[in-house]
mmCIF file with all atom_site columns, C-alpha atoms in Angstrom:
data_model
loop_
_atom_site.group_PDB
_atom_site.id
_atom_site.type_symbol
_atom_site.label_atom_id
_atom_site.label_alt_id
_atom_site.label_comp_id
_atom_site.label_asym_id
_atom_site.label_entity_id
_atom_site.label_seq_id
_atom_site.pdbx_PDB_ins_code
_atom_site.Cartn_x
_atom_site.Cartn_y
_atom_site.Cartn_z
_atom_site.occupancy
_atom_site.B_iso_or_equiv
_atom_site.pdbx_formal_charge
_atom_site.auth_seq_id
_atom_site.auth_comp_id
_atom_site.auth_asym_id
_atom_site.auth_atom_id
_atom_site.pdbx_PDB_model_num
ATOM 1  C CA . MET A 1 1  ? -80.787  -7.334  141.616 1.00 85.00 ? 1  MET A CA 1
ATOM 2  C CA . THR A 1 2  ? -81.449  -7.822  145.081 1.00 88.00 ? 2  THR A CA 1
ATOM 3  C CA . PHE A 1 3  ? -84.627  -8.251  147.385 1.00 87.00 ? 3  PHE A CA 1
ATOM 4  C CA . CYS A 1 4  ? -84.786  -4.617  148.679 1.00 89.00 ? 4  CYS A CA 1
ATOM 5  C CA . GLU A 1 5  ? -84.943  -3.517  144.517 1.00 90.00 ? 5  GLU A CA 1
ATOM 6  C CA . LEU A 1 6  ? -87.256  -6.090  143.574 1.00 89.00 ? 6  LEU A CA 1
ATOM 7  C CA . ARG A 1 7  ? -89.676  -4.939  146.808 1.00 89.00 ? 7  ARG A CA 1
ATOM 8  C CA . GLU A 1 8  ? -89.866  -1.235  144.926 1.00 88.00 ? 8  GLU A CA 1
ATOM 9  C CA . LYS A 1 9  ? -91.157  -2.203  142.109 1.00 91.00 ? 9  LYS A CA 1
ATOM 10 C CA . ASP A 1 10 ? -95.398  -2.018  141.003 1.00 91.00 ? 10 ASP A CA 1
ATOM 11 C CA . VAL A 1 11 ? -96.080  -6.066  139.459 1.00 94.00 ? 11 VAL A CA 1
ATOM 12 C CA . ILE A 1 12 ? -98.884  -5.497  137.065 1.00 94.00 ? 12 ILE A CA 1
ATOM 13 C CA . ASN A 1 13 ? -100.675 -8.063  134.936 1.00 94.00 ? 13 ASN A CA 1
ATOM 14 C CA . ILE A 1 14 ? -100.954 -8.054  131.349 1.00 95.00 ? 14 ILE A CA 1
ATOM 15 C CA . ARG A 1 15 ? -104.286 -9.829  130.850 1.00 93.00 ? 15 ARG A CA 1
ATOM 16 C CA . ASP A 1 16 ? -106.031 -6.800  132.442 1.00 92.00 ? 16 ASP A CA 1
ATOM 17 C CA . CYS A 1 17 ? -103.549 -4.202  133.347 1.00 91.00 ? 17 CYS A CA 1
ATOM 18 C CA . LYS A 1 18 ? -104.444 -4.363  137.612 1.00 91.00 ? 18 LYS A CA 1
ATOM 19 C CA . ARG A 1 19 ? -101.760 -3.634  139.441 1.00 91.00 ? 19 ARG A CA 1
ATOM 20 C CA . LEU A 1 20 ? -101.489 -6.626  142.049 1.00 90.00 ? 20 LEU A CA 1
ATOM 21 C CA . GLY A 1 21 ? -99.116  -4.595  144.041 1.00 89.00 ? 21 GLY A CA 1
ATOM 22 C CA . HIS A 1 22 ? -95.182  -5.088  145.550 1.00 90.00 ? 22 HIS A CA 1
ATOM 23 C CA . VAL A 1 23 ? -93.066  -7.628  145.809 1.00 92.00 ? 23 VAL A CA 1
ATOM 24 C CA . ALA A 1 24 ? -93.415  -8.908  149.955 1.00 90.00 ? 24 ALA A CA 1
ATOM 25 C CA . ASP A 1 25 ? -91.562  -12.070 149.883 1.00 91.00 ? 25 ASP A CA 1
ATOM 26 C CA . LEU A 1 26 ? -90.163  -15.080 147.560 1.00 93.00 ? 26 LEU A CA 1
ATOM 27 C CA . ILE A 1 27 ? -90.392  -18.813 147.848 1.00 94.00 ? 27 ILE A CA 1
ATOM 28 C CA . LEU A 1 28 ? -87.429  -20.672 147.313 1.00 95.00 ? 28 LEU A CA 1
ATOM 29 C CA . ASP A 1 29 ? -86.314  -24.295 146.369 1.00 95.00 ? 29 ASP A CA 1
ATOM 30 C CA . PRO A 1 30 ? -84.267  -25.184 149.413 1.00 94.00 ? 30 PRO A CA 1
ATOM 31 C CA . LYS A 1 31 ? -81.977  -27.695 147.484 1.00 96.00 ? 31 LYS A CA 1
ATOM 32 C CA . ASN A 1 32 ? -80.875  -25.339 144.524 1.00 95.00 ? 32 ASN A CA 1
ATOM 33 C CA . GLY A 1 33 ? -81.573  -22.156 145.451 1.00 91.00 ? 33 GLY A CA 1
ATOM 34 C CA . CYS A 1 34 ? -83.875  -21.054 142.514 1.00 94.00 ? 34 CYS A CA 1
ATOM 35 C CA . ILE A 1 35 ? -86.922  -18.626 142.974 1.00 93.00 ? 35 ILE A CA 1
ATOM 36 C CA . LEU A 1 36 ? -90.007  -20.688 142.052 1.00 96.00 ? 36 LEU A CA 1
ATOM 37 C CA . ALA A 1 37 ? -92.382  -17.472 142.990 1.00 95.00 ? 37 ALA A CA 1
ATOM 38 C CA . LEU A 1 38 ? -93.199  -14.061 143.924 1.00 93.00 ? 38 LEU A CA 1
ATOM 39 C CA . ILE A 1 39 ? -95.435  -13.314 146.613 1.00 92.00 ? 39 ILE A CA 1
ATOM 40 C CA . THR A 1 40 ? -97.134  -9.840  145.896 1.00 91.00 ? 40 THR A CA 1
ATOM 41 C CA . SER A 1 41 ? -98.758  -7.939  148.673 1.00 84.00 ? 41 SER A CA 1
ATOM 42 C CA . ALA A 1 42 ? -101.634 -5.222  147.901 1.00 74.00 ? 42 ALA A CA 1
ATOM 43 C CA . SER A 1 43 ? -103.016 -3.478  150.690 1.00 58.00 ? 43 SER A CA 1
ATOM 44 C CA . ASP A 1 44 ? -106.767 -2.494  150.302 1.00 54.00 ? 44 ASP A CA 1
ATOM 45 C CA . LYS A 1 45 ? -106.624 -0.877  153.768 1.00 50.00 ? 45 LYS A CA 1
ATOM 46 C CA . LEU A 1 46 ? -107.931 2.789   155.146 1.00 51.00 ? 46 LEU A CA 1
ATOM 47 C CA . TRP A 1 47 ? -105.072 5.383   156.836 1.00 52.00 ? 47 TRP A CA 1
ATOM 48 C CA . GLY A 1 48 ? -103.501 1.547   157.217 1.00 52.00 ? 48 GLY A CA 1
ATOM 49 C CA . ILE A 1 49 ? -105.533 0.053   159.752 1.00 57.00 ? 49 ILE A CA 1
ATOM 50 C CA . LEU A 1 50 ? -109.508 -0.712  157.785 1.00 54.00 ? 50 LEU A CA 1
ATOM 51 C CA . GLY A 1 51 ? -110.144 -2.852  155.407 1.00 50.00 ? 51 GLY A CA 1
ATOM 52 C CA . LYS A 1 52 ? -107.626 -6.410  154.232 1.00 53.00 ? 52 LYS A CA 1
ATOM 53 C CA . ASP A 1 53 ? -104.003 -7.572  152.928 1.00 60.00 ? 53 ASP A CA 1
ATOM 54 C CA . ASN A 1 54 ? -104.440 -9.027  149.607 1.00 73.00 ? 54 ASN A CA 1
ATOM 55 C CA . GLU A 1 55 ? -101.578 -11.630 148.885 1.00 83.00 ? 55 GLU A CA 1
ATOM 56 C CA . CYS A 1 56 ? -101.203 -13.436 145.316 1.00 87.00 ? 56 CYS A CA 1
ATOM 57 C CA . GLU A 1 57 ? -98.327  -16.006 144.831 1.00 92.00 ? 57 GLU A CA 1
ATOM 58 C CA . ILE A 1 58 ? -96.965  -15.608 141.531 1.00 94.00 ? 58 ILE A CA 1
ATOM 59 C CA . PRO A 1 59 ? -95.348  -18.557 139.797 1.00 96.00 ? 59 PRO A CA 1
ATOM 60 C CA . TRP A 1 60 ? -91.862  -17.557 138.297 1.00 95.00 ? 60 TRP A CA 1
ATOM 61 C CA . CYS A 1 61 ? -92.518  -19.341 135.123 1.00 96.00 ? 61 CYS A CA 1
ATOM 62 C CA . LYS A 1 62 ? -95.331  -16.452 134.176 1.00 96.00 ? 62 LYS A CA 1
ATOM 63 C CA . ILE A 1 63 ? -92.915  -13.702 135.238 1.00 96.00 ? 63 ILE A CA 1
ATOM 64 C CA . LYS A 1 64 ? -92.867  -12.338 131.606 1.00 97.00 ? 64 LYS A CA 1
ATOM 65 C CA . GLN A 1 65 ? -90.613  -9.244  132.506 1.00 96.00 ? 65 GLN A CA 1
ATOM 66 C CA . ILE A 1 66 ? -88.738  -7.504  134.960 1.00 95.00 ? 66 ILE A CA 1
ATOM 67 C CA . GLY A 1 67 ? -88.154  -3.645  134.125 1.00 95.00 ? 67 GLY A CA 1
ATOM 68 C CA . PRO A 1 68 ? -86.337  -0.685  136.022 1.00 93.00 ? 68 PRO A CA 1
ATOM 69 C CA . ASP A 1 69 ? -89.822  0.453   137.660 1.00 93.00 ? 69 ASP A CA 1
ATOM 70 C CA . ILE A 1 70 ? -92.315  -2.545  137.364 1.00 95.00 ? 70 ILE A CA 1
ATOM 71 C CA . ILE A 1 71 ? -93.002  -6.525  137.290 1.00 96.00 ? 71 ILE A CA 1
ATOM 72 C CA . LEU A 1 72 ? -94.879  -7.808  134.380 1.00 97.00 ? 72 LEU A CA 1
ATOM 73 C CA . VAL A 1 73 ? -96.776  -11.213 134.818 1.00 96.00 ? 73 VAL A CA 1
ATOM 74 C CA . ASP A 1 74 ? -99.190  -13.471 133.177 1.00 96.00 ? 74 ASP A CA 1
ATOM 75 C CA . LEU A 1 75 ? -101.987 -14.328 135.127 1.00 92.00 ? 75 LEU A CA 1
ATOM 76 C CA . GLU A 1 76 ? -105.211 -15.436 134.216 1.00 88.00 ? 76 GLU A CA 1
ATOM 77 C CA . ALA A 1 77 ? -108.399 -13.149 135.486 1.00 67.00 ? 77 ALA A CA 1
ATOM 78 C CA . PRO A 1 78 ? -110.045 -14.893 138.508 1.00 58.00 ? 78 PRO A CA 1
ATOM 79 C CA . SER A 1 79 ? -113.254 -16.513 137.105 1.00 46.00 ? 79 SER A CA 1
ATOM 80 C CA . LYS A 1 80 ? -116.464 -14.735 138.428 1.00 47.00 ? 80 LYS A CA 1
ATOM 81 C CA . PRO A 1 81 ? -118.962 -16.806 140.295 1.00 43.00 ? 81 PRO A CA 1
ATOM 82 C CA . THR A 1 82 ? -121.856 -17.310 137.855 1.00 46.00 ? 82 THR A CA 1
ATOM 83 C CA . PRO A 1 83 ? -124.843 -16.284 139.763 1.00 51.00 ? 83 PRO A CA 1
ATOM 84 C CA . HIS A 1 84 ? -127.987 -18.066 140.261 1.00 47.00 ? 84 HIS A CA 1
ATOM 85 C CA . PRO A 1 85 ? -131.627 -17.496 139.861 1.00 52.00 ? 85 PRO A CA 1
ATOM 86 C CA . PRO A 1 86 ? -133.787 -16.104 142.945 1.00 55.00 ? 86 PRO A CA 1
ATOM 87 C CA . ARG A 1 87 ? -135.796 -19.098 144.343 1.00 54.00 ? 87 ARG A CA 1
#
């Protein structure tokens, strides 16, 4: 599989079924050339200009399956901050 083929796949978290984006980059171990992590990029932009880009680093050990169209990962959902009572 080539990097171009990886970039076309959607990355989905199996814990909450949320789409994390597409593969944008790889982190490689320079000593042995093994992949350490995937970097995904999901854009929340309106018409490509208004909004923000969200990046997520996914350790290789969290990847559960690479299929023909998607990559399934097992990431814990981010914890939500506890609301503080009004003063």
